[in-house]
Coordinates of C-alpha atoms in Angstrom, one line a residue:
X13 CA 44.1 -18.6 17.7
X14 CA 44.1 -15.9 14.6
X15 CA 41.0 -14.6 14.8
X16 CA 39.9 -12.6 11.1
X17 CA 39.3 -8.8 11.3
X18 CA 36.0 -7.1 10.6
X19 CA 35.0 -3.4 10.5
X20 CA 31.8 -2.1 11.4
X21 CA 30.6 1.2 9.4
X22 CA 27.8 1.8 11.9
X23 CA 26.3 1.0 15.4
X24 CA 24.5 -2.2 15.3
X25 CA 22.5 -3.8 17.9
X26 CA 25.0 -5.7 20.5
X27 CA 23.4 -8.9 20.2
X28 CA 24.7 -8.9 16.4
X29 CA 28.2 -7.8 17.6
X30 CA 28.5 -10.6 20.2
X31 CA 27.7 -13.0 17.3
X32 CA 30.7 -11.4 15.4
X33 CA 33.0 -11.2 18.2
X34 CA 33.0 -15.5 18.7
X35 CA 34.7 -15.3 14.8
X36 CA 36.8 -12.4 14.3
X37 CA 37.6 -9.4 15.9
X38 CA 36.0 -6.2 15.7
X39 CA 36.9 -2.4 14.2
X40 CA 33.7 -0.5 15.2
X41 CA 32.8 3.4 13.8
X42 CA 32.0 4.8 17.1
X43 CA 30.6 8.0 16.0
X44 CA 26.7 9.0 14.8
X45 CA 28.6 10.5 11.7
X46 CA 29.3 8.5 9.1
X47 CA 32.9 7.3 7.8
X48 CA 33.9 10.0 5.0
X49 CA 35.1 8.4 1.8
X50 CA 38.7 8.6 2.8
X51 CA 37.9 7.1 6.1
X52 CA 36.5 4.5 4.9
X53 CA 38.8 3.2 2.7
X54 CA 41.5 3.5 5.5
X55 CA 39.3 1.4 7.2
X56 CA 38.7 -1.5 4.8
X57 CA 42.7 -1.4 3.7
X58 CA 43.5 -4.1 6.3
X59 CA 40.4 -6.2 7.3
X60 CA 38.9 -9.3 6.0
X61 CA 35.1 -8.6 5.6
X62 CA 32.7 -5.7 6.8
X63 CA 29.2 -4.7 7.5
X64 CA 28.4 -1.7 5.8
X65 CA 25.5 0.7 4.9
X66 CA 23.7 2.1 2.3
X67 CA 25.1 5.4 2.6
X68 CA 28.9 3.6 2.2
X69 CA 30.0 4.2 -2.0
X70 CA 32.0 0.8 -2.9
X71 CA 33.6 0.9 -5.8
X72 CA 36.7 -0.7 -7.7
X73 CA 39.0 2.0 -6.8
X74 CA 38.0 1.4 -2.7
X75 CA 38.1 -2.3 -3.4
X76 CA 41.9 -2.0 -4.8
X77 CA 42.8 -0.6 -1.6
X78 CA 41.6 -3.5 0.5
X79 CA 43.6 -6.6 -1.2
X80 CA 42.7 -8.9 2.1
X81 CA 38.4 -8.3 2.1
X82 CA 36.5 -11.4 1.2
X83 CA 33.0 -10.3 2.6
X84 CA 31.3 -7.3 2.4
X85 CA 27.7 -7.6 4.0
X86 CA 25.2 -5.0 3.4
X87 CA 22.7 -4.0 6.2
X88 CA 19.9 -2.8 3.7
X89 CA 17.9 -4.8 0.4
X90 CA 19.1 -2.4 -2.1
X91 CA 22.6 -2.6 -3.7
X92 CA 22.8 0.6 -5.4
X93 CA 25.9 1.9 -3.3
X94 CA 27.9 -1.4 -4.3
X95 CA 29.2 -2.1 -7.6
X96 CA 28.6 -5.9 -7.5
X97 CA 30.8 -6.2 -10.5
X98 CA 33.7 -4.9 -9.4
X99 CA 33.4 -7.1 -6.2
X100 CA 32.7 -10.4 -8.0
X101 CA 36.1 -10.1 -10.2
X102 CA 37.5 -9.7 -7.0
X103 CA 36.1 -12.7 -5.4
X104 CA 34.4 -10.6 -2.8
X105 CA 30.8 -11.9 -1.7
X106 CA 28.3 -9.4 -1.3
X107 CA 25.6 -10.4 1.1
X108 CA 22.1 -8.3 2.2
X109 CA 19.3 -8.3 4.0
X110 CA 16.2 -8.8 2.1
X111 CA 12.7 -10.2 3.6
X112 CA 13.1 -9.0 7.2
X113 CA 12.1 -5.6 6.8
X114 CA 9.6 -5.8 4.1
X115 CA 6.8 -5.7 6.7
X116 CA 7.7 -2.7 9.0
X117 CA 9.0 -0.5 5.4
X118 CA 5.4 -1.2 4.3
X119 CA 4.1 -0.3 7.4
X120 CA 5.9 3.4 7.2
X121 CA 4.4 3.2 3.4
X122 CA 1.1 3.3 4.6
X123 CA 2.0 5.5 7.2
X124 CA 3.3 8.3 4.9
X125 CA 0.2 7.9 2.3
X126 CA -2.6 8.3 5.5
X127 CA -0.1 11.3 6.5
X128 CA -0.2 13.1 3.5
X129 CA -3.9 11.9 2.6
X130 CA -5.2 13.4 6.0
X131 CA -3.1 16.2 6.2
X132 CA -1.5 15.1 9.4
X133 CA 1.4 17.2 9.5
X134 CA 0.3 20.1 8.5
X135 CA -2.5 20.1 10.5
X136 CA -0.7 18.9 13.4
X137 CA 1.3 22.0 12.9
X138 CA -1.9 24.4 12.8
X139 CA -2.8 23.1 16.1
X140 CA 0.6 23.5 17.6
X141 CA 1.1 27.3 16.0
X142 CA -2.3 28.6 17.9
X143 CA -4.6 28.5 15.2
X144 CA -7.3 26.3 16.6
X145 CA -9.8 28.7 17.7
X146 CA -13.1 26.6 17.4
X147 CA -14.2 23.5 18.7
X148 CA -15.5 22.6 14.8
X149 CA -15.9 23.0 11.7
X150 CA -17.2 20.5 9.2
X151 CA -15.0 21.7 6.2
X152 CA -12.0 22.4 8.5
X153 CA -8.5 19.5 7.2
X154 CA -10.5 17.8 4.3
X155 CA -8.4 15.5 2.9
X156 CA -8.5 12.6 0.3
X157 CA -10.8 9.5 0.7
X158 CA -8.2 6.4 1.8
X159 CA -11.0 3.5 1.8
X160 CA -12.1 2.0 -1.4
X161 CA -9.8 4.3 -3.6
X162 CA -6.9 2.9 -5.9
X163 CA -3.5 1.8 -5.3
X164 CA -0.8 1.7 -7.8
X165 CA 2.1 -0.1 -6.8
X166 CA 5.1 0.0 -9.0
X167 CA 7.9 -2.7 -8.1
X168 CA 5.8 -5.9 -6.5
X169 CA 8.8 -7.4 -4.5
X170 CA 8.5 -8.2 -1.0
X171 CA 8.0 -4.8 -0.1
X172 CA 5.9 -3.8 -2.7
X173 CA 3.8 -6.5 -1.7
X174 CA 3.5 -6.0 1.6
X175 CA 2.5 -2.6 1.2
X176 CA -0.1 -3.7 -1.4
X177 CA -1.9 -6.3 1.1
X178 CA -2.0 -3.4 3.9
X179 CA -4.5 -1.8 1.0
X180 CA -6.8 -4.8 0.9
X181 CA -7.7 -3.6 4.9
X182 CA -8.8 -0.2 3.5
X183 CA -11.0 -1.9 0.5
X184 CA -8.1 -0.6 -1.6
X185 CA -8.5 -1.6 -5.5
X186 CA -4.8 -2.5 -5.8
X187 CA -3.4 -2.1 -9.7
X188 CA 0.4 -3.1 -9.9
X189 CA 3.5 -2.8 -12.5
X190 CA 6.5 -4.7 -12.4
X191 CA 9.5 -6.4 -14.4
X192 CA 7.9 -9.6 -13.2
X193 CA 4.3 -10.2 -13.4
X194 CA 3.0 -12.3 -10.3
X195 CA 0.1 -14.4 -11.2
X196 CA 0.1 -16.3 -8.0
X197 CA -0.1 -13.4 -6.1
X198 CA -2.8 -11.8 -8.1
X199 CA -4.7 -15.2 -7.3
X200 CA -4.0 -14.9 -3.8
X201 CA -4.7 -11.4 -3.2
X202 CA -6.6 -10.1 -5.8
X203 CA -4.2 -7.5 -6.9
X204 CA -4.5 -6.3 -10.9
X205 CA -1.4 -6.3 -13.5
X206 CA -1.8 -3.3 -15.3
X207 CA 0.8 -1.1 -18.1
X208 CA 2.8 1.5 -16.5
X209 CA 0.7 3.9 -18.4
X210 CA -2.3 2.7 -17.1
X211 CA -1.3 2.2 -13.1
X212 CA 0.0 6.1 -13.4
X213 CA -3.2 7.2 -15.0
X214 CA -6.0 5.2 -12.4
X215 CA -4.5 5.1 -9.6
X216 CA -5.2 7.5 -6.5
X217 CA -2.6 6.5 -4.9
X218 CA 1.0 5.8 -6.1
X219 CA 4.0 3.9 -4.2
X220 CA 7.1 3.1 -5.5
X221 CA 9.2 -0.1 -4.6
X222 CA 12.0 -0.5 -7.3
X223 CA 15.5 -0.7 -7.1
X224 CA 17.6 1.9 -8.1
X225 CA 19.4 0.9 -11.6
X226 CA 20.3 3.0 -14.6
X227 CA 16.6 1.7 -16.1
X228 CA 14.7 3.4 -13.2
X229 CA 16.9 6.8 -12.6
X230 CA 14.8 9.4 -12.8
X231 CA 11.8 6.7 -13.5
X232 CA 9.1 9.3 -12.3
X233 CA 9.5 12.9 -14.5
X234 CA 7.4 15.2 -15.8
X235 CA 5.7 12.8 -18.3
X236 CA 4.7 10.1 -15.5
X237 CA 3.6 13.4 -13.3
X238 CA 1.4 14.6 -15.6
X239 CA -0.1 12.0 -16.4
X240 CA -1.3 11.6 -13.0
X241 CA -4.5 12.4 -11.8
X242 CA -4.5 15.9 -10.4
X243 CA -5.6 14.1 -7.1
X244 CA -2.8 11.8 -7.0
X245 CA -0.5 11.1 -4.1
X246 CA 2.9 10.2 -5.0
X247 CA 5.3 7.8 -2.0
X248 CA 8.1 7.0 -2.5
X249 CA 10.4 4.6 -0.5
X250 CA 12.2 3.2 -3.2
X251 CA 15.5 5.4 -3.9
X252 CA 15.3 9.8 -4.0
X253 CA 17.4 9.3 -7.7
X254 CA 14.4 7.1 -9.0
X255 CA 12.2 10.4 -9.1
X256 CA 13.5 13.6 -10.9
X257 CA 13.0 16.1 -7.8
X258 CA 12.6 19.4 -9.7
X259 CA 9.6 17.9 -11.9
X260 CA 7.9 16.3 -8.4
X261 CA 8.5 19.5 -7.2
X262 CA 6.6 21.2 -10.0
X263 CA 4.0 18.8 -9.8
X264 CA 3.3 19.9 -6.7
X265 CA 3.2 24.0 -6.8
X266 CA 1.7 23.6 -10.3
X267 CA -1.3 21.1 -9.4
X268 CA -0.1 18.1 -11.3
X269 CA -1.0 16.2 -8.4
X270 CA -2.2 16.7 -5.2
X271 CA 1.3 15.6 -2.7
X272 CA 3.3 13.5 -1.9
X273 CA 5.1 11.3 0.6
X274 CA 8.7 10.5 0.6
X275 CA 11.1 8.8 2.6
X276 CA 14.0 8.8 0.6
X277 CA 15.3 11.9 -1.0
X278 CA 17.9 13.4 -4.1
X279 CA 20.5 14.2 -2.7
X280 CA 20.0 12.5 0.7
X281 CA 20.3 14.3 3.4
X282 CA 17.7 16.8 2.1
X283 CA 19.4 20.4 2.1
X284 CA 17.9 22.7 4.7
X285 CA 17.2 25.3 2.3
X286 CA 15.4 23.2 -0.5
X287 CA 11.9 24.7 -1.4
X288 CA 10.4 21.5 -1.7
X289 CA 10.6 21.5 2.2
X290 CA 8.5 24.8 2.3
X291 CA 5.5 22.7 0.5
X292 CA 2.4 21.8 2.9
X293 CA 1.4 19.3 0.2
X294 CA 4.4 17.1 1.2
X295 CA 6.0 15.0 4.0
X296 CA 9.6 13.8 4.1
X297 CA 10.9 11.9 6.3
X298 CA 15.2 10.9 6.8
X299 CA 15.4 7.2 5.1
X300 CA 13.6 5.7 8.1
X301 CA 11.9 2.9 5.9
X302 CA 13.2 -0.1 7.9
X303 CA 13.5 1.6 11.5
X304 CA 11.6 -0.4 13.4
X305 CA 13.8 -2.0 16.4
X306 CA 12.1 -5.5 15.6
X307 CA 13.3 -4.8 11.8
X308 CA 16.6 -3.4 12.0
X309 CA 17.4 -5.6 15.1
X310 CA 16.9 -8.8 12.5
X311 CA 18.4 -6.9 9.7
X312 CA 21.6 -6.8 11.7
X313 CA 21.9 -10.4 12.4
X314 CA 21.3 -11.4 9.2
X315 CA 24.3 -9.6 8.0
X316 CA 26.1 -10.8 11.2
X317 CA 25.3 -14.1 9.6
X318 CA 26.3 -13.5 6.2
X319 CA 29.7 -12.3 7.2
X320 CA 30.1 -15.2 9.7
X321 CA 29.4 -17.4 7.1
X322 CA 31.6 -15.9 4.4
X323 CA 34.7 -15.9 6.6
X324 CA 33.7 -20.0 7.1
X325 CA 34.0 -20.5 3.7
X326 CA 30.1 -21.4 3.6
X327 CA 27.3 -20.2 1.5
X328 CA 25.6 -16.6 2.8
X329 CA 21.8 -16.9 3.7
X330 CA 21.3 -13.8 1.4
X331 CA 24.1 -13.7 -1.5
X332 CA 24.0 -11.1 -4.6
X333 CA 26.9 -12.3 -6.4
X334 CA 26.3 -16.1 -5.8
X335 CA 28.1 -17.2 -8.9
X336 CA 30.8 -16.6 -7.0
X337 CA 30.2 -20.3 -4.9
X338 CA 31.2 -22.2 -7.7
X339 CA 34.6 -20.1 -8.5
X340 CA 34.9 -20.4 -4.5
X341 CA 34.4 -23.9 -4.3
X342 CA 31.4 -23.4 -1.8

């Protein structure tokens, strides 16, 4: 029996291939590096749908070269790396992976702002370079006070609100902006709808949780910086482009605001030699947001089950161009 063809940009967990494997049969990258441009759009020229990353650029000129792809399923929530467009006038679905890793990409949001807050990398590295030579000293690592502080969370989706409820167990005041105010989850948790203006200028702490789009490129610049407090800490697991990195670096050799936390980066991978990486006042971590095995484990059978379910002609579970159904006749 014809069996459809699928490519795999990346290593996935196996119980996600095995899934695949009982509809079509599978191309898989084998390597930690990822498919170059070129590769990939060798790659894509002669299958019928694909799971692909973040880090994989579609675009109309890539899609003209794969006349037979019908699915093209996205292990990640943001959709930055796909023009959606371009797919839809080519009847191609688009499906993602939104929800499942809301909880453990909070988690590492909250991680990150207690790093930088208590200065646990840097004095992590003190320790480790020899320089612990008393047993005490009361004014040795003073950081910033976590508990009872204020939150600002920009973007209240799924992840933005996860990472605001994991404030409410440090007696966090939680002050939010969004495109979308939420009134029912105000009522539930208590969280405040503020101005941008106003959730840059009260809040201690700041974490950012929209998706990339022309509207939020370069969303955080000198402006929003400055108009920080001074003891501000800035996360960001959103997308690196969203904050201009020479301002945030400015910001934080000229005192605009006290650091930051980020685990996305512009350009991504972060160049070795970029003087942001000298700063104490910041931690950076390699796009890890979602890399929890309990996360990324669900996060790739979801998007084994969007592509299953493309290729069957049926409706995806998580669909970004689903005006495509009715065109489809699904």
């Amino acid at each position: 029996m014809f069996k459809p063809r699928v490519y795999v940009s990346r290593q996935i967990f196996p119980d996600a291939l095995d899934l695949i494997e009982k509809t079509a049969e599978i191309e898989l990258w084998p390597h930690d590096e990822p498919p170059s441009p070129e590769q990939l759009k060798e790659a894509l020229s002669d299958v019928d749908a694909a799971i692909i990353n973040v880090m994989d650029r579609i675009d109309g000129p890539l899609l003209d070269a794969a006349p037979k792809l019908k699915v093209l399923s996205q292990v990640a929530v943001g959709l930055d790396n796909i023009d959606i467009l371009e797919a839809t006038k080519r009847e191609i679905l688009v499906g993602y992976t939104p929800g499942v890793l809301a909880k453990s990409t909070a988690d590492l949001a909250f991680a990150l702002l207690l790093a930088v807050a208590r200065r646990v990398v840097e004095s992590d590295k003190w320790v480790r370079d020899g320089n612990w030579k008393i047993s005490h000293h009361p004014m040795f690592w003073l950081g910033s006070e976590v508990n009872g502080s204020t939150l600002g969370v920009v973007g209240l989706g799924g992840i933005g609100i996860e990472t605001a409820k994991r404030a409410l167990g440090f007696d966090m005041k939680v002050l939010y902006h969004s495109r979308t105010r939420k009134r029912d989850v105000e009522k539930e948790f208590g969280f405040k709808y503020a101005s941008f203006k106003r959730v840059l200028a009260e809040s201690d702490f700041i974490s950012l949780h929209v998706p990339l789009t022309p509207e939020t490129h370069g969303f955080i610049g000198e402006k929003q910086l400055r108009s920080m407090k001074k003891s501000a800490i800035l996360i960001n697991l959103s997308r690196g482009p969203v904050v201009d990195t020479e301002a945030l670096y400015n910001s934080l050799t000229k005192g605009w605001i006290a650091g930051a936390g980020l685990d996305v980066f512009d350009p991504e991978p972060v160049p070795t030699n970029h003087p942001i990486l000298g700063l104490d006042n910041v931690v950076v971590l390699p796009h890890i947001g979602s890399a929890s095995s309990g996360s990324r484990r669900e996060m790739h059978l979801l998007a084994a089950r969007n592509l299953i379910s493309g290729l069957k002609g049926e409706r995806l579970e998580e669909c970004a161009n689903p005006e495509l159904y009715e065109t489809l006749g699904i």
